[in-house]
Amino acid sequence: MLHARVVLSPGPGAKLSAYDVASLGDLPEKVRVVREGDILAVVATSEWNAVRAAQATGGDLEARTGATGVRRPVGHGAQDARRRSRLIESGDVDGTIKSATRTLTARYEWPFQSHGSIGPSCAVADVRAHRAEIWSATQGVFPLRGAIAELLGLAPKAVRVRYAEGSGCYGHNGADDAAAFAAVISQAVHAPVRVAIYAWRRDCARSQRAGDGARVSRCARA
């Protein structure tokens, strides 16, 4: 089994512009570099060598851009919300409110919330030509299977996700992310790969922590 470390971007939506491979020559073993789109990872025979390689590769990593607007306050641009829905509607709501002598309205804002898990997220993937096996502490085995099948270009029935006990979380952590990274890297190097994401390390999860989207709720009654 090989160990991989993903060089994560400093912000969501960022683009990988460049990376330094020459600096890897000072490491005690030959490390493999895997790039899939904006995913950059280094693969080694030990986790520590993968950590060192990731630090060396990312040392001259040019600035990644494209993270504008992701953390805007919830009230900013609320009129451009992508999804609008009415949770409860009974009778002629608009007509009743319009003709009422007294109405009550309220607005509730839910800002971006970081789940901020402090435990590490880890996964192992063994991807072969026509099948894949994943070990993950995912909260949803079947949704993860579908997502990984799409990532790898395999049929869902060719992907098997085995639950493995891992760090707990309030809401969501990086378990699914680690599994997806491991699957993509394993497919690229044709070997079983382990990926760990440590939430307390800035280079691992500074801006990659899972969270809830912001939303605005408006209520009215007559």
Tab-separated table of C-alpha atoms in Angstrom, residues 9-219:
chain	number	residue	atom	x	y	z
A	9	SER	CA	-5.595	24.862	-2.236
A	10	PRO	CA	-5.867	27.858	0.104
A	11	GLY	CA	-9.453	28.492	-0.952
A	12	PRO	CA	-12.520	26.877	-2.547
A	13	GLY	CA	-12.781	27.211	-6.317
A	14	ALA	CA	-9.048	27.857	-6.701
A	15	LYS	CA	-7.097	26.731	-9.764
A	16	LEU	CA	-3.745	24.983	-9.808
A	17	SER	CA	-1.356	27.140	-11.803
A	18	ALA	CA	2.081	25.567	-11.188
A	19	TYR	CA	4.038	23.270	-8.899
A	20	ASP	CA	7.673	22.449	-8.230
A	21	VAL	CA	8.900	18.947	-9.079
A	22	ALA	CA	12.646	19.683	-8.969
A	23	SER	CA	12.552	20.058	-5.183
A	24	LEU	CA	11.586	16.393	-4.833
A	25	GLY	CA	15.120	15.314	-5.759
A	26	ASP	CA	16.308	15.916	-2.183
A	27	LEU	CA	13.965	13.295	-0.719
A	28	PRO	CA	15.245	9.829	0.301
A	29	GLU	CA	12.979	8.003	-2.140
A	30	LYS	CA	11.493	8.558	-5.547
A	31	VAL	CA	8.047	10.035	-5.164
A	32	ARG	CA	5.289	10.020	-7.736
A	33	VAL	CA	3.357	13.158	-8.542
A	34	VAL	CA	-0.274	12.806	-9.581
A	35	ARG	CA	-2.232	15.631	-11.144
A	36	GLU	CA	-5.882	15.307	-12.106
A	37	GLY	CA	-7.245	18.686	-13.104
A	38	ASP	CA	-6.751	20.915	-10.057
A	39	ILE	CA	-5.963	17.966	-7.781
A	40	LEU	CA	-2.257	17.660	-6.999
A	41	ALA	CA	-0.952	14.779	-4.901
A	42	VAL	CA	2.326	13.093	-4.093
A	43	VAL	CA	2.615	9.355	-3.483
A	44	ALA	CA	5.312	7.607	-1.422
A	45	THR	CA	5.931	4.342	0.397
A	46	SER	CA	5.533	5.982	3.822
A	47	GLU	CA	3.237	8.705	5.108
A	48	TRP	CA	6.121	10.815	6.405
A	49	ASN	CA	7.826	10.826	3.022
A	50	ALA	CA	4.506	11.806	1.446
A	51	VAL	CA	4.193	14.675	3.935
A	52	ARG	CA	7.711	15.888	3.158
A	53	ALA	CA	7.104	15.598	-0.572
A	54	ALA	CA	3.870	17.574	-0.360
A	55	GLN	CA	5.622	20.343	1.540
A	56	ALA	CA	8.445	20.423	-1.008
A	57	THR	CA	6.121	20.357	-4.001
A	58	GLY	CA	3.854	23.043	-2.625
A	59	GLY	CA	6.716	25.277	-1.497
A	60	ASP	CA	6.855	27.037	-4.849
A	61	LEU	CA	3.198	26.579	-5.669
A	62	GLU	CA	1.974	29.699	-7.377
A	63	ALA	CA	-1.041	31.479	-5.996
A	64	ARG	CA	-4.312	29.780	-6.712
A	65	THR	CA	-7.148	32.088	-7.531
A	66	GLY	CA	-10.880	31.910	-8.014
A	67	ALA	CA	-12.137	31.867	-4.436
A	68	THR	CA	-14.047	35.138	-4.651
A	69	GLY	CA	-17.526	35.388	-3.243
A	70	VAL	CA	-17.589	32.025	-1.487
A	71	ARG	CA	-17.740	33.426	2.047
A	72	ARG	CA	-19.927	36.460	1.390
A	73	PRO	CA	-22.374	37.459	4.152
A	74	VAL	CA	-25.720	35.796	3.737
A	75	GLY	CA	-27.565	39.075	3.186
A	76	HIS	CA	-25.347	40.110	0.287
A	77	GLY	CA	-26.984	39.278	-3.017
A	78	ALA	CA	-29.873	37.484	-1.332
A	79	GLN	CA	-32.129	38.516	-4.190
A	80	ASP	CA	-30.012	36.325	-6.468
A	81	ALA	CA	-30.617	33.158	-4.454
A	82	ARG	CA	-30.380	30.113	-6.691
A	83	ARG	CA	-33.207	28.202	-5.073
A	84	ARG	CA	-36.497	29.516	-3.763
A	85	SER	CA	-39.228	27.381	-2.243
A	86	ARG	CA	-42.408	27.675	-0.224
A	87	LEU	CA	-42.390	25.299	2.697
A	88	ILE	CA	-46.075	25.704	3.652
A	89	GLU	CA	-48.928	27.032	1.516
A	90	SER	CA	-52.598	26.521	2.361
A	91	GLY	CA	-55.451	28.373	0.698
A	92	ASP	CA	-55.159	31.732	-1.036
A	93	VAL	CA	-52.084	32.916	0.842
A	94	ASP	CA	-51.286	35.975	-1.275
A	95	GLY	CA	-54.881	37.150	-1.411
A	96	THR	CA	-55.441	36.677	2.305
A	97	ILE	CA	-52.314	38.575	3.271
A	98	LYS	CA	-53.096	41.371	0.825
A	99	SER	CA	-56.598	41.908	2.200
A	100	ALA	CA	-55.742	41.424	5.889
A	101	THR	CA	-55.954	44.352	8.280
A	102	ARG	CA	-52.928	43.116	10.169
A	103	THR	CA	-50.022	40.954	9.060
A	104	LEU	CA	-46.902	39.612	10.731
A	105	THR	CA	-43.677	39.061	8.843
A	106	ALA	CA	-40.283	37.742	9.867
A	107	ARG	CA	-36.924	37.160	8.235
A	108	TYR	CA	-34.381	34.619	9.484
A	109	GLU	CA	-30.801	34.438	8.277
A	110	TRP	CA	-28.572	31.362	8.568
A	111	PRO	CA	-24.949	32.258	7.779
A	112	PHE	CA	-22.250	29.884	6.553
A	113	GLN	CA	-21.495	27.360	9.297
A	114	SER	CA	-18.227	25.419	9.459
A	115	HIS	CA	-18.587	21.950	10.911
A	116	GLY	CA	-14.948	22.333	11.965
A	117	SER	CA	-14.196	18.698	12.745
A	118	ILE	CA	-10.946	18.336	14.709
A	119	GLY	CA	-10.462	14.626	13.994
A	120	PRO	CA	-8.519	13.307	10.989
A	121	SER	CA	-10.283	11.899	7.940
A	122	CYS	CA	-8.761	8.814	6.355
A	123	ALA	CA	-9.570	6.399	3.535
A	124	VAL	CA	-7.973	3.574	1.589
A	125	ALA	CA	-8.750	2.803	-2.061
A	126	ASP	CA	-7.781	-0.104	-4.269
A	127	VAL	CA	-8.820	0.675	-7.840
A	128	ARG	CA	-8.271	-1.848	-10.605
A	129	ALA	CA	-9.201	-1.768	-14.296
A	130	HIS	CA	-12.830	-2.767	-13.863
A	131	ARG	CA	-13.527	-2.539	-10.137
A	132	ALA	CA	-12.784	-0.473	-7.050
A	133	GLU	CA	-12.814	-1.163	-3.334
A	134	ILE	CA	-12.928	1.683	-0.819
A	135	TRP	CA	-12.550	1.718	2.968
A	136	SER	CA	-14.055	4.840	4.499
A	137	ALA	CA	-15.734	6.215	7.636
A	138	THR	CA	-18.404	7.729	5.410
A	139	GLN	CA	-21.862	8.542	6.720
A	140	GLY	CA	-23.422	7.301	3.478
A	141	VAL	CA	-21.986	4.176	1.883
A	142	PHE	CA	-24.287	4.141	-1.142
A	143	PRO	CA	-24.149	7.870	-1.984
A	144	LEU	CA	-20.345	7.665	-1.767
A	145	ARG	CA	-20.345	4.611	-4.015
A	146	GLY	CA	-22.303	6.502	-6.665
A	147	ALA	CA	-20.035	9.545	-6.465
A	148	ILE	CA	-16.841	7.498	-6.716
A	149	ALA	CA	-18.242	5.436	-9.590
A	150	GLU	CA	-18.853	8.687	-11.475
A	151	LEU	CA	-15.356	9.961	-10.655
A	152	LEU	CA	-13.691	6.773	-11.870
A	153	GLY	CA	-15.922	6.161	-14.885
A	154	LEU	CA	-17.145	2.838	-13.489
A	155	ALA	CA	-20.605	1.369	-13.038
A	156	PRO	CA	-21.864	1.680	-9.425
A	157	LYS	CA	-22.041	-2.104	-9.122
A	158	ALA	CA	-18.283	-2.242	-9.825
A	159	VAL	CA	-17.525	-0.092	-6.771
A	160	ARG	CA	-17.632	-1.546	-3.264
A	161	VAL	CA	-17.459	0.779	-0.262
A	162	ARG	CA	-16.650	-0.849	3.061
A	163	TYR	CA	-17.391	1.102	6.217
A	164	ALA	CA	-14.397	1.475	8.541
A	165	GLU	CA	-14.658	3.170	11.910
A	166	GLY	CA	-13.047	6.589	11.940
A	167	SER	CA	-13.273	10.020	13.552
A	168	GLY	CA	-16.726	11.116	14.552
A	169	CYS	CA	-18.096	14.475	13.527
A	170	TYR	CA	-20.872	16.935	14.145
A	171	GLY	CA	-22.493	17.386	10.756
A	172	HIS	CA	-19.852	16.367	8.246
A	173	ASN	CA	-16.096	15.960	8.001
A	174	GLY	CA	-13.603	15.052	5.277
A	175	ALA	CA	-14.254	11.288	5.184
A	176	ASP	CA	-15.853	11.382	1.729
A	177	ASP	CA	-13.193	13.778	0.424
A	178	ALA	CA	-10.414	11.470	1.592
A	179	ALA	CA	-12.141	8.517	-0.095
A	180	ALA	CA	-12.531	10.406	-3.370
A	181	PHE	CA	-8.886	11.533	-3.330
A	182	ALA	CA	-7.703	7.996	-2.563
A	183	ALA	CA	-9.807	6.548	-5.391
A	184	VAL	CA	-8.572	9.013	-8.018
A	185	ILE	CA	-4.932	8.604	-6.963
A	186	SER	CA	-5.168	4.794	-6.784
A	187	GLN	CA	-6.569	4.720	-10.308
A	188	ALA	CA	-3.646	6.856	-11.492
A	189	VAL	CA	-0.850	4.807	-9.850
A	190	HIS	CA	-2.454	1.357	-10.214
A	191	ALA	CA	-1.920	0.462	-6.551
A	192	PRO	CA	-3.772	0.635	-3.205
A	193	VAL	CA	-3.480	4.123	-1.714
A	194	ARG	CA	-4.122	5.580	1.746
A	195	VAL	CA	-5.025	9.262	2.136
A	196	ALA	CA	-5.332	11.110	5.439
A	197	ILE	CA	-6.551	14.673	5.939
A	198	TYR	CA	-5.620	16.222	9.277
A	199	ALA	CA	-8.002	18.996	10.247
A	200	TRP	CA	-5.590	20.639	12.654
A	201	ARG	CA	-2.974	21.156	9.942
A	202	ARG	CA	-3.429	24.352	7.969
A	203	ASP	CA	-2.009	22.804	4.795
A	204	CYS	CA	-4.570	19.996	4.998
A	205	ALA	CA	-7.861	21.652	5.811
A	206	ARG	CA	-7.451	25.394	6.139
A	207	SER	CA	-10.373	26.122	3.856
A	208	GLN	CA	-11.534	22.620	2.979
A	209	ARG	CA	-13.675	21.985	6.039
A	210	ALA	CA	-17.213	20.914	5.351
A	211	GLY	CA	-20.029	23.255	6.260
A	212	ASP	CA	-23.616	24.295	5.725
A	213	GLY	CA	-24.662	26.722	3.029
A	214	ALA	CA	-26.143	30.062	3.973
A	215	ARG	CA	-29.867	30.624	3.586
A	216	VAL	CA	-32.604	33.178	4.198
A	217	SER	CA	-36.136	32.323	5.350
A	218	ARG	CA	-39.053	34.725	5.164
A	219	CYS	CA	-42.363	34.084	6.907
